[in-house]
Coordinates of C-alpha atoms in Angstrom, one line a residue:
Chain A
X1 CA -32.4 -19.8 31.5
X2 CA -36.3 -19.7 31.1
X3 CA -37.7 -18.7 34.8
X4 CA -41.1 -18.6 36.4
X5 CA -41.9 -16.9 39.0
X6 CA -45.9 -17.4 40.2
X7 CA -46.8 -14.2 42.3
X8 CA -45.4 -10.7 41.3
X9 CA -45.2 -9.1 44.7
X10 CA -42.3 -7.6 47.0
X11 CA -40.1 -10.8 46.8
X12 CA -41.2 -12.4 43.5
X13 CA -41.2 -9.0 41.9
X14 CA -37.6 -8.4 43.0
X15 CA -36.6 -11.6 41.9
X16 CA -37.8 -10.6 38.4
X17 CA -36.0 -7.7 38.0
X18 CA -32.4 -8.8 39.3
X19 CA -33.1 -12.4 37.3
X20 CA -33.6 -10.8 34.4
X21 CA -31.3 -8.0 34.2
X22 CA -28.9 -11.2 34.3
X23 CA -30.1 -12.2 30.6
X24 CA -32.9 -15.1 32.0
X25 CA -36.0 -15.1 30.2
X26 CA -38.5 -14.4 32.9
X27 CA -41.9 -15.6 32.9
X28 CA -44.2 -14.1 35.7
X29 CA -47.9 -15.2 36.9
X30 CA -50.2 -13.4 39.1
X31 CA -53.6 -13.5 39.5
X32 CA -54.5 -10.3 38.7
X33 CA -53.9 -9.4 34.7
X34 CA -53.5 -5.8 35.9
X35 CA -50.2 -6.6 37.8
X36 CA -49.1 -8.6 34.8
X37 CA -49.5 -5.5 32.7
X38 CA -47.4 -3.4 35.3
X39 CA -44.7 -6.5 35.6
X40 CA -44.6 -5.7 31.5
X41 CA -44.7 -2.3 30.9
X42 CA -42.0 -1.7 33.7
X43 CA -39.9 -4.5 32.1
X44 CA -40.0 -6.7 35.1
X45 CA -40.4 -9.7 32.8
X46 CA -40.2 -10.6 29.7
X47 CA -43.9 -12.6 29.5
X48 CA -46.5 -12.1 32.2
X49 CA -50.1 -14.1 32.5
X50 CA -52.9 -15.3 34.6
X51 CA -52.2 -18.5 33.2
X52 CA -49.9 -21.2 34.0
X53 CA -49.4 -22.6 30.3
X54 CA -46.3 -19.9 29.4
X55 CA -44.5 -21.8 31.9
X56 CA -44.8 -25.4 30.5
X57 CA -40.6 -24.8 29.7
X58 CA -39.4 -23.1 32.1
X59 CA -36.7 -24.8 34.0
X60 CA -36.8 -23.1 37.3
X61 CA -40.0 -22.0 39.0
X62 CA -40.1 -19.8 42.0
X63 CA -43.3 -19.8 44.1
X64 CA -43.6 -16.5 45.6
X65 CA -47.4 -16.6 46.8
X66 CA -48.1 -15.7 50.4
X67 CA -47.0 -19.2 52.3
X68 CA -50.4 -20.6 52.6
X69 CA -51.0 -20.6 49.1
X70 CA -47.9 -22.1 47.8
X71 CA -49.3 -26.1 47.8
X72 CA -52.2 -25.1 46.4
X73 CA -50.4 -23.8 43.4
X74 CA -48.4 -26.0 43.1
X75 CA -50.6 -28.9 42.5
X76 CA -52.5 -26.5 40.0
X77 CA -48.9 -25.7 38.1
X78 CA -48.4 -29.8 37.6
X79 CA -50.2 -29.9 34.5
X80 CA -48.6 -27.8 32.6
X81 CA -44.6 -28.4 34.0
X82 CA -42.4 -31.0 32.0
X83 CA -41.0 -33.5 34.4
X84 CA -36.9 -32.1 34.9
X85 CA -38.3 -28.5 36.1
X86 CA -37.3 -27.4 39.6
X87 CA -39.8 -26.0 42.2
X88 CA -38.8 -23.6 44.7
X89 CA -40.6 -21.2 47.3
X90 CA -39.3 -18.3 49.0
X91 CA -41.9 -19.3 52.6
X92 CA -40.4 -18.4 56.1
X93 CA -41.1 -21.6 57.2
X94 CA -40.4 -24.8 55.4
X95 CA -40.6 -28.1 57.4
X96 CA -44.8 -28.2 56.6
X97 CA -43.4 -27.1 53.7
X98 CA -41.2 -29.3 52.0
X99 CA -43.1 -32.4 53.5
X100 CA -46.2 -31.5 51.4
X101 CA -44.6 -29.9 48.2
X102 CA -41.8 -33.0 47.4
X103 CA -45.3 -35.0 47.7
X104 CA -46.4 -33.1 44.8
X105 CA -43.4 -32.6 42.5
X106 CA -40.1 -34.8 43.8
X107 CA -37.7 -32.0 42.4
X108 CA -39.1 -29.5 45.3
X109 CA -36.4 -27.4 46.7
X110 CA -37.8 -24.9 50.0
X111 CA -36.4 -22.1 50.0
X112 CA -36.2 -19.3 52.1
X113 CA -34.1 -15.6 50.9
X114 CA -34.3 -13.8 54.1
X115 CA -34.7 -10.0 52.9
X116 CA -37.3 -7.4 53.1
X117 CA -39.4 -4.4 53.3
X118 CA -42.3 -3.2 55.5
X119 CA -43.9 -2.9 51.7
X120 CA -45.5 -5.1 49.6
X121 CA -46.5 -5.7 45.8
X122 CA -45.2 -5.1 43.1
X123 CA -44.9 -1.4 43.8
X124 CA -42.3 -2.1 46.4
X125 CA -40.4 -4.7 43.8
X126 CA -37.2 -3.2 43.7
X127 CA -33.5 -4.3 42.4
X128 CA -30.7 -5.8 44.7
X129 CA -32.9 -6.5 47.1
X130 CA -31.5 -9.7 48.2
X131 CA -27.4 -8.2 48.2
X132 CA -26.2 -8.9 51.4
X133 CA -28.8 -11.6 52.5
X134 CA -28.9 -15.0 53.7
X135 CA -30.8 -17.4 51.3
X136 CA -31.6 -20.7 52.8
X137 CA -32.3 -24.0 50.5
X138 CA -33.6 -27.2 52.5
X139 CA -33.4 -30.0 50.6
X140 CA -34.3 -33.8 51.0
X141 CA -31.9 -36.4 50.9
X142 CA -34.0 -37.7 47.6
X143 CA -33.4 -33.7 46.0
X144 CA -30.9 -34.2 43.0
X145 CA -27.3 -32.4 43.5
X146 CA -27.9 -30.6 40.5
X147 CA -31.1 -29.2 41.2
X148 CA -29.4 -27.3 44.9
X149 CA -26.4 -26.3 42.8
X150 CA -28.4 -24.3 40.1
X151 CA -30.3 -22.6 43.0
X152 CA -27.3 -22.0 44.9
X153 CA -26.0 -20.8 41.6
X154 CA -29.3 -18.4 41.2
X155 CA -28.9 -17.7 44.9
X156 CA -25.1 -16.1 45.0
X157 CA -25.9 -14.4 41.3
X158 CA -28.6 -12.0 43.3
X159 CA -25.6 -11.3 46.1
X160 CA -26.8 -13.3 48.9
X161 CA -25.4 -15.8 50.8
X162 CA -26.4 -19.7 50.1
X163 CA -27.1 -21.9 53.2
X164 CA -28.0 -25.4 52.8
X165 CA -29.8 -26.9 56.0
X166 CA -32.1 -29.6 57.0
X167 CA -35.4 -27.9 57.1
X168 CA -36.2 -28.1 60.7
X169 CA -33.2 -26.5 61.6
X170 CA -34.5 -23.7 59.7
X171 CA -37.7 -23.7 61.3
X172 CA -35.4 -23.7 64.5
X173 CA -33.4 -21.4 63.6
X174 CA -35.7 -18.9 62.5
X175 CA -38.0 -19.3 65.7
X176 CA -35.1 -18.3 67.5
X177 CA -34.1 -14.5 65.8
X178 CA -37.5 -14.0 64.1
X179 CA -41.0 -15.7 65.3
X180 CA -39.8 -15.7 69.1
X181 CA -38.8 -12.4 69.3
X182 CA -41.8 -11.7 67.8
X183 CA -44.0 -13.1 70.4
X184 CA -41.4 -11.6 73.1
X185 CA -41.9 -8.0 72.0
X186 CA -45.5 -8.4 71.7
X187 CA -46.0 -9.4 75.2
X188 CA -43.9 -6.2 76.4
X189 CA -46.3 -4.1 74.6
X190 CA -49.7 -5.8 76.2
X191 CA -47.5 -6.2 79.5
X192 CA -47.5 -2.0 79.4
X193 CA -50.9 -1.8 78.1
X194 CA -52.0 -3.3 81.4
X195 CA -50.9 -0.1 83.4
X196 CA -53.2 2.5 85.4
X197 CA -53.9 5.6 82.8
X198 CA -52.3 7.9 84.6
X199 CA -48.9 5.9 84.4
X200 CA -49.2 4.8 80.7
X201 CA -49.1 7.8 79.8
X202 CA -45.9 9.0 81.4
X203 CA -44.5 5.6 80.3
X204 CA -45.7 6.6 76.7
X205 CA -43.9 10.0 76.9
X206 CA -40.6 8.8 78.8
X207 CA -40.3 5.9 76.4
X208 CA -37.1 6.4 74.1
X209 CA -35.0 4.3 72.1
X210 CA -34.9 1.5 74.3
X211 CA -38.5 1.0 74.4
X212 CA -38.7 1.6 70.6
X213 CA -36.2 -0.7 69.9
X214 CA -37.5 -4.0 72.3
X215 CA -40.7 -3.4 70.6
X216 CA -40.6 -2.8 67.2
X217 CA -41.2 -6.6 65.9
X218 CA -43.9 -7.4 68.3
X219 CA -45.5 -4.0 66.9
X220 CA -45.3 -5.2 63.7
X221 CA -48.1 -6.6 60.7
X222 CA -50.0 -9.2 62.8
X223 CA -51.3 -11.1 59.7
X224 CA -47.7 -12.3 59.8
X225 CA -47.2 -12.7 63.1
X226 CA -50.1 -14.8 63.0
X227 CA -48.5 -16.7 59.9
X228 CA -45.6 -17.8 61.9
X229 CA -47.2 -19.1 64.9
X230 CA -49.5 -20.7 62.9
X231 CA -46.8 -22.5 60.5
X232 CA -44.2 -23.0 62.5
X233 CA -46.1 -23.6 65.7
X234 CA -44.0 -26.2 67.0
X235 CA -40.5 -24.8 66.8
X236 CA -42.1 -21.4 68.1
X237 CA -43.4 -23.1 71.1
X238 CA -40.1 -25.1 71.8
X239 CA -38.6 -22.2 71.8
X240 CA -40.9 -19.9 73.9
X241 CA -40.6 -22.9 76.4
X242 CA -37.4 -22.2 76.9
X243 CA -37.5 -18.4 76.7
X244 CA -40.1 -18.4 79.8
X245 CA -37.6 -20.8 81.9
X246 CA -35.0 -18.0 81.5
X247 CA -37.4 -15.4 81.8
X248 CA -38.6 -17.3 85.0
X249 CA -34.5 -17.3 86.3
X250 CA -34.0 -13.9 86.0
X251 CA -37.1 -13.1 87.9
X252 CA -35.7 -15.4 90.5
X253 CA -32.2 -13.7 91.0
X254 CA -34.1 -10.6 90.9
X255 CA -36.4 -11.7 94.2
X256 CA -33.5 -13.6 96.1
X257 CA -31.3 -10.2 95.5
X258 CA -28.5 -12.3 93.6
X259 CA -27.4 -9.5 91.7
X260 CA -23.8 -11.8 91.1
X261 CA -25.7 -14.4 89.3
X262 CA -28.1 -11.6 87.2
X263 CA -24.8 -10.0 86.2
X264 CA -23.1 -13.2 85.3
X265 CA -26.0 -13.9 83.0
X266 CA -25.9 -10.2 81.7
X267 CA -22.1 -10.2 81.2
X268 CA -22.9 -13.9 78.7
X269 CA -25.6 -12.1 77.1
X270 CA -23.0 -9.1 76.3
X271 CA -20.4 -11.0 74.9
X272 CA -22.7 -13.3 73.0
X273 CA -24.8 -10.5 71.1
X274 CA -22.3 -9.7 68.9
X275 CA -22.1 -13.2 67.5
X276 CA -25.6 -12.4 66.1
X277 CA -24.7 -9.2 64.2
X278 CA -23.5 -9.8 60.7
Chain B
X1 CA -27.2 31.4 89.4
X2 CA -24.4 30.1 91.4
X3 CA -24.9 26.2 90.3
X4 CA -22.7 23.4 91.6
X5 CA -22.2 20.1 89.8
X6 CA -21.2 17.4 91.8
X7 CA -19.4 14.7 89.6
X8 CA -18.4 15.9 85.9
X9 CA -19.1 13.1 83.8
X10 CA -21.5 12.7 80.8
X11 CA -24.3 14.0 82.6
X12 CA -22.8 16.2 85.1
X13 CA -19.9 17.6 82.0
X14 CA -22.9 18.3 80.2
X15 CA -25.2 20.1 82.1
X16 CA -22.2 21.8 83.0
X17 CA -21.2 23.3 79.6
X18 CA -25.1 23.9 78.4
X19 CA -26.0 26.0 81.8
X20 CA -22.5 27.3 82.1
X21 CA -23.3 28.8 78.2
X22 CA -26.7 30.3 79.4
X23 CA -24.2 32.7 82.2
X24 CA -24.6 30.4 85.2
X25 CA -21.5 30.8 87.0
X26 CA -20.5 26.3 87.8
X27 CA -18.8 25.0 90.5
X28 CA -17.5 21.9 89.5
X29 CA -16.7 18.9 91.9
X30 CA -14.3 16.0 91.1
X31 CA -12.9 13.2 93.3
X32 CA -10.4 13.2 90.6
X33 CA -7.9 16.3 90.6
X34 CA -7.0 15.3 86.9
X35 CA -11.0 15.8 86.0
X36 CA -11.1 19.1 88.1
X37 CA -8.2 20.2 85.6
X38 CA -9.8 18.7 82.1
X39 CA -12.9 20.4 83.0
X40 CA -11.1 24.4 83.6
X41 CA -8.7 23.6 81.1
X42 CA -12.1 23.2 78.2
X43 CA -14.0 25.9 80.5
X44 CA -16.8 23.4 80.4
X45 CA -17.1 24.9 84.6
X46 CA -15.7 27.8 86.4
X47 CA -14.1 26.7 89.2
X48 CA -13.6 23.2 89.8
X49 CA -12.0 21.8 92.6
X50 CA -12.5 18.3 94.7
X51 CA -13.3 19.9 98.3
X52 CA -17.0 20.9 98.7
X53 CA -16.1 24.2 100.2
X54 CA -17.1 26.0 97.1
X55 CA -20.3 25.4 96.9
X56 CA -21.0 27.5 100.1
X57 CA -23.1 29.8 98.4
X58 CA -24.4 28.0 95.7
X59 CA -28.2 28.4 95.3
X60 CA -28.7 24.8 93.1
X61 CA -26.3 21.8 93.7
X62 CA -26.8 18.6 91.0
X63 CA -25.8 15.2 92.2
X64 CA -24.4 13.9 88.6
X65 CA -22.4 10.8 90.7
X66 CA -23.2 7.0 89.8
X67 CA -26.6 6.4 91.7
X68 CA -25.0 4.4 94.8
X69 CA -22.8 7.4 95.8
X70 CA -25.7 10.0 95.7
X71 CA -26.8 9.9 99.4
X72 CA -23.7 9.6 100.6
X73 CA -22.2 12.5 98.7
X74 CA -25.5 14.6 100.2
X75 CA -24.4 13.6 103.6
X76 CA -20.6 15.0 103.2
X77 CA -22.1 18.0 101.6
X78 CA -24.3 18.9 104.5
X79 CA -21.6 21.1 106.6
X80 CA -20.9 23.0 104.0
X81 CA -24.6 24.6 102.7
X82 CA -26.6 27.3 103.3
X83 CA -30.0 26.0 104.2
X84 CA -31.7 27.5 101.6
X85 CA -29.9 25.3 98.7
X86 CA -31.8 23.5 96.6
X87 CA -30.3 19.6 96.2
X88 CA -31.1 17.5 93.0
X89 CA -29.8 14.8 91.6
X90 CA -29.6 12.5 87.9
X91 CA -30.2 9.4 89.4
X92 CA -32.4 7.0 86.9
X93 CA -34.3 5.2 89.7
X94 CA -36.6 8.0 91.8
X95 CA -38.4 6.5 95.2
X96 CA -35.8 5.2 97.5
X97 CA -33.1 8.3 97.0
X98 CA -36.3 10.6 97.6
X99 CA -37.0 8.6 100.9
X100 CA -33.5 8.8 101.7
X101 CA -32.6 12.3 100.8
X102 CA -35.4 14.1 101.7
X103 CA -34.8 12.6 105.3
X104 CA -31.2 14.3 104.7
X105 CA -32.1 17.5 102.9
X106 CA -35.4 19.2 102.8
X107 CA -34.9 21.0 100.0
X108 CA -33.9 17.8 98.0
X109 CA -36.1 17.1 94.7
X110 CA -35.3 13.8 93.0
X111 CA -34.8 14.7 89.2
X112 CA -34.0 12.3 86.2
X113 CA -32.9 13.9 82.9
X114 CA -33.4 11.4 80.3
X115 CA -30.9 11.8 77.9
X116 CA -27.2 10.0 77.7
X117 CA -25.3 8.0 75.2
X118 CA -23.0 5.5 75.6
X119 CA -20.1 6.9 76.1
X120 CA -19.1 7.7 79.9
X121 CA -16.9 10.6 81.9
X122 CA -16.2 14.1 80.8
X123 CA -14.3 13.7 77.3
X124 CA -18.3 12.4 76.6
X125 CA -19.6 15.8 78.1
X126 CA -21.4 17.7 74.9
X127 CA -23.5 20.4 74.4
X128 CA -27.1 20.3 73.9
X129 CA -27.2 16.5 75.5
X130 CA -30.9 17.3 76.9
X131 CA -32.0 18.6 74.1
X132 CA -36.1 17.5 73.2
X133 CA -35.5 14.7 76.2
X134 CA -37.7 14.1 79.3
X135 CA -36.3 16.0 82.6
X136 CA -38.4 13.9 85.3
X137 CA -38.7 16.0 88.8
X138 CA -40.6 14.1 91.8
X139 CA -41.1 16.2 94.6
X140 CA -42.9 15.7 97.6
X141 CA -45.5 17.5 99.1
X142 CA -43.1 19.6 101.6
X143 CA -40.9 20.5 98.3
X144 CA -41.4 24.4 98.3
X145 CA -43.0 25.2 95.1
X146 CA -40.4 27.9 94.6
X147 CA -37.3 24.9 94.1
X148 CA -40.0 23.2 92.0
X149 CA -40.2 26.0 89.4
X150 CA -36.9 27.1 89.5
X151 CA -35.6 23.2 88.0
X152 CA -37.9 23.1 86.0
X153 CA -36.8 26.5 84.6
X154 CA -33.3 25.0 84.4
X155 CA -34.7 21.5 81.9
X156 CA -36.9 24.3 80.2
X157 CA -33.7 26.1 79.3
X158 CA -31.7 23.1 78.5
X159 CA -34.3 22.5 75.9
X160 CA -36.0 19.1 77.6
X161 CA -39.4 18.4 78.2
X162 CA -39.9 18.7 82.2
X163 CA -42.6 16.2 83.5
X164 CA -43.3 17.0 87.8
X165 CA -44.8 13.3 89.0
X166 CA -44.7 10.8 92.0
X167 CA -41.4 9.1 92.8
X168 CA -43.2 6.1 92.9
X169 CA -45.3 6.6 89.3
X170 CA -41.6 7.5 88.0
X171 CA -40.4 4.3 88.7
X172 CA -43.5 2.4 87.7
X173 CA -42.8 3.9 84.3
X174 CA -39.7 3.5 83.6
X175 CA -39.7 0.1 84.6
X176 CA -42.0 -0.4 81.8
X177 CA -40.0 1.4 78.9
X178 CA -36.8 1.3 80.4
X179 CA -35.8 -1.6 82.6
X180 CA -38.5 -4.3 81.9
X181 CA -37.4 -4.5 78.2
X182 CA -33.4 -4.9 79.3
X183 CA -34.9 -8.0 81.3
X184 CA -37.0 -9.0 78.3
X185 CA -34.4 -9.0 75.9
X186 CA -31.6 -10.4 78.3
X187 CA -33.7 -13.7 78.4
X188 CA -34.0 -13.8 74.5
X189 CA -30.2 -13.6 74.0
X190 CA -30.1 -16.4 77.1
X191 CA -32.9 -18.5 75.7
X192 CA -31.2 -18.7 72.3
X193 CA -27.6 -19.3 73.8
X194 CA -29.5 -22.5 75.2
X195 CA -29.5 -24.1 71.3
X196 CA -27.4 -26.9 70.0
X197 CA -24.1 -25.8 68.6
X198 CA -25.3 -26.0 65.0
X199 CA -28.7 -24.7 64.7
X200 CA -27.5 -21.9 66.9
X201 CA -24.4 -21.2 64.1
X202 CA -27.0 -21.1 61.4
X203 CA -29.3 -18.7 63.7
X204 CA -26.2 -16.7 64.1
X205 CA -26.1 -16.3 60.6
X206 CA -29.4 -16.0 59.7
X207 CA -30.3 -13.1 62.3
X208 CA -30.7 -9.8 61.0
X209 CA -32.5 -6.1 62.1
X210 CA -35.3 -7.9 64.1
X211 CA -32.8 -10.0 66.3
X212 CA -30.9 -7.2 66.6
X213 CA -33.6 -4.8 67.7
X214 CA -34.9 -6.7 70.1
X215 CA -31.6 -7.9 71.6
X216 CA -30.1 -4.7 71.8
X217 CA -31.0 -3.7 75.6
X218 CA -30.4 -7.0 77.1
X219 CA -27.0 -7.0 75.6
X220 CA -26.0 -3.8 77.0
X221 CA -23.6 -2.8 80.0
X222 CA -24.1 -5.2 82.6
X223 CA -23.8 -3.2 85.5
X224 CA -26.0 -0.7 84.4
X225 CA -28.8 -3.9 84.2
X226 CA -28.1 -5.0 87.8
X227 CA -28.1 -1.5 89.0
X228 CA -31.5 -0.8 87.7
X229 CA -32.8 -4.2 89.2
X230 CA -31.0 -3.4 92.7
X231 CA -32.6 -0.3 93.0
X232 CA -36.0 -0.4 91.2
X233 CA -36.7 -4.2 92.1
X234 CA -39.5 -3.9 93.8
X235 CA -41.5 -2.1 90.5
X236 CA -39.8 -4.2 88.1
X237 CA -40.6 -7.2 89.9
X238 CA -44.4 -5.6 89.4
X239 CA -43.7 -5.3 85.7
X240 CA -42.1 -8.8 85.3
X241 CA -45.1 -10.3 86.8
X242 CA -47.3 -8.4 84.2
X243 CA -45.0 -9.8 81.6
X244 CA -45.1 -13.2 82.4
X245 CA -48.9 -13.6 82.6
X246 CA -48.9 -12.2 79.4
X247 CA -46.2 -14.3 77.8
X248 CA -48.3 -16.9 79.1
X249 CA -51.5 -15.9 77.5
X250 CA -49.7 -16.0 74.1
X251 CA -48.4 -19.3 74.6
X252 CA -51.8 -21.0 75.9
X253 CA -53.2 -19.2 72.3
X254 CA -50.3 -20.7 70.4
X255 CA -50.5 -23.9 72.0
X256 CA -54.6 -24.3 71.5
X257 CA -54.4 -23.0 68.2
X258 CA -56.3 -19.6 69.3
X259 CA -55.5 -17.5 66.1
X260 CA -58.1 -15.1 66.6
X261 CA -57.4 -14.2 70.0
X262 CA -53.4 -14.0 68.9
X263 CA -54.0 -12.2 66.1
X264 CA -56.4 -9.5 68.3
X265 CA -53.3 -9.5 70.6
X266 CA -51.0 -8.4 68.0
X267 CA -53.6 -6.2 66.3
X268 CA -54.5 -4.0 69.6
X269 CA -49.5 -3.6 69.8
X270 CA -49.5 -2.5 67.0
X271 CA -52.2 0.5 66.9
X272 CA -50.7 1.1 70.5
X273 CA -47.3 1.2 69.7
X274 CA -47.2 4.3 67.9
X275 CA -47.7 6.2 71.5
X276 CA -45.0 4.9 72.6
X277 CA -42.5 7.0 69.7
X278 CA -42.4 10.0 70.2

């Protein structure tokens, strides 16, 4: 199969090399012709340009710009796509998503492969990067069955796991073990930086796993913290709504000295965890 | 040194065998007859026995017993010391057992060696268990400075870190690194238990290191969360306050679309977080 992928970094860089160690033809954009001379001289694809005429037969596309870019590429790609080409994305949000891109081009699939590193470009493209992981598709009732069951197709070939959802409930779903616990670690860290000199700094030198652990996320780039508040603002704040109303419990047991209740909810959160852990 | 170890656990089992290695003769105290046995049998103590009669003459005596019994176990001890023994304990929680103990023992110093895993009783006792962790002492200011520098002598050898602070500051910190983030993390796993059957599935499946991370605390040993509540409430109440108002400063800049500010939030965590790891 003849595949695009617009934006060479991490993800879409990644997706070349595992794509077309498979035998697809890959054809890569980016803006900047010297990553397309990397993305050919490492063998990442097989045809690499600044321009989006090479992919004028490619039957899948794969948008792999940072999120607020992908529309905008989109509607520049139109020109040059024939009609029965499928559009996807690899954005951590998709609701916004989806509503605007199956505006542009009706065979828009959001997706969303839910792997990884702290690195980014095309330096940090690396193979089987997506083994293992979830990869979420939201379609529309208008998106053709045979457009989700090539990507689901594309999706199990890298290793990871296909989920088909509405894409709110992805939005949902990743506000509730990604953008919230963003938000909830970062407000540990400023809740500490509040403390008396003196007192910080012990905290700073008792601090051990625990600490490291409850903070790492909220610790993390802000650009992209920033990116999910900003995209999936609604979902976040749904679900920091209810975060601060069981925040707001516990702090209630805990000044009413109802240690049964605080253990009760502890004991839940115990046996729940788990569930979370794949 | 003549040292006696009240309660052979994890913590008490392995300060035994580390200080009992260095040629400190240990005088081991069980309730259990069967631990009193385990603990000769391994020569992880000298003598062990479950009457307090053998530590007559012993010139330091650690309280290793879960944090409720630690005042009480001071009290039965009493009768049988010479008055110039020097008392400490494990507990994780510094201020009201210093109050309390003190009162009982003048010679008591609150001490809090940060180290454990999660394993519990003697077949957890290991070697080198303090090794490159905090060892917290907070003595008043009638602790003779003698008993002050012979402890922290005894972290120094065990290869820990000794810090010599306020009960009070103790507390404060490790409300902030320790027991603060067990609260914060409890109400995340809480929060997202409050979700609709499916979306909740589909988060289930979708979560991966960052859930994970920040859950981990909240989803720990129960009892070990209310006990740190019961006993440090009034400086974790401090802390949750702190947290809240900050929680609710990066809602109000989610909600009014404040990106800068949000973004400065997240930019200040993480620079600062890196103090935090040592």
């Amino acid at each position: 199969m003849k595949i695009g992928i617009v934006g060479l970094g991490l993800i879409g860089g990644s997706l070349a090399i595992d794509l077309r160690s498979q035998g697809h033809q890959i054809l890569g954009i980016s803006r900047q012709e010297t990553t397309c001379q990397i993305a050919r001289e490492r063998e990442i694809v097989d045809v690499a340009s600044t321009k989006f005429d090479i992919l004028s037969d490619a039957e899948i596309i794969i948008i792999c710009t940072p999120i607020e870019a992908i529309a905008a590429t989109i509607k520049q790609l139109i020109p040059y796509l024939n009609t029965n080409t499928i559009i996807t994305d690899v954005g951590s949000v998709k609701q916004p998503l989806v509503e605007t891109c199956t505006q542009l081009w009706s065979n828009f699939i959001g997706g969303h492969p839910m792997a990884g590193t702290t690195d980014s470009g095309i330096d940090a493209a690396q193979a089987d990067l997506f083994k293992g992981a979830a990869y979420v598709f939201t379609p529309t009732e208008n998106t053709p069955a045979t457009s989700i069951d090539k990507l689901k197709a594309i999706a199990i070939s890298l290793g990871s796991v296909p989920y088909i959802c509405d894409a709110q409930i992805h939005d949902r779903a990743v506000s509730w073990i990604s953008h919230l616990p963003v938000m909830v670690s970062a407000s540990l860290i400023t809740a500490c930086l509040g403390e008396s000199p003196e007192t910080l700094e012990l905290a700073q030198h008792l601090a051990s796993s625990g600490f490291r652990d409850t903070s790492r996320v909220g610790g993390g780039n802000p650009e992209l913290g920033v990116m999910m508040a900003k995209y999936n603002r609604e979902e976040l704040l749904r679900s920091l709504f209810q975060y601060r109303h069981n925040l707001a419990q516990i702090i209630e047991f805990i000044e009413q000295e109802n240690w049964l209740n605080l253990a009760q909810i502890l004991q839940i959160n115990s046996e729940a965890r788990p569930k979370f852990l794949n």
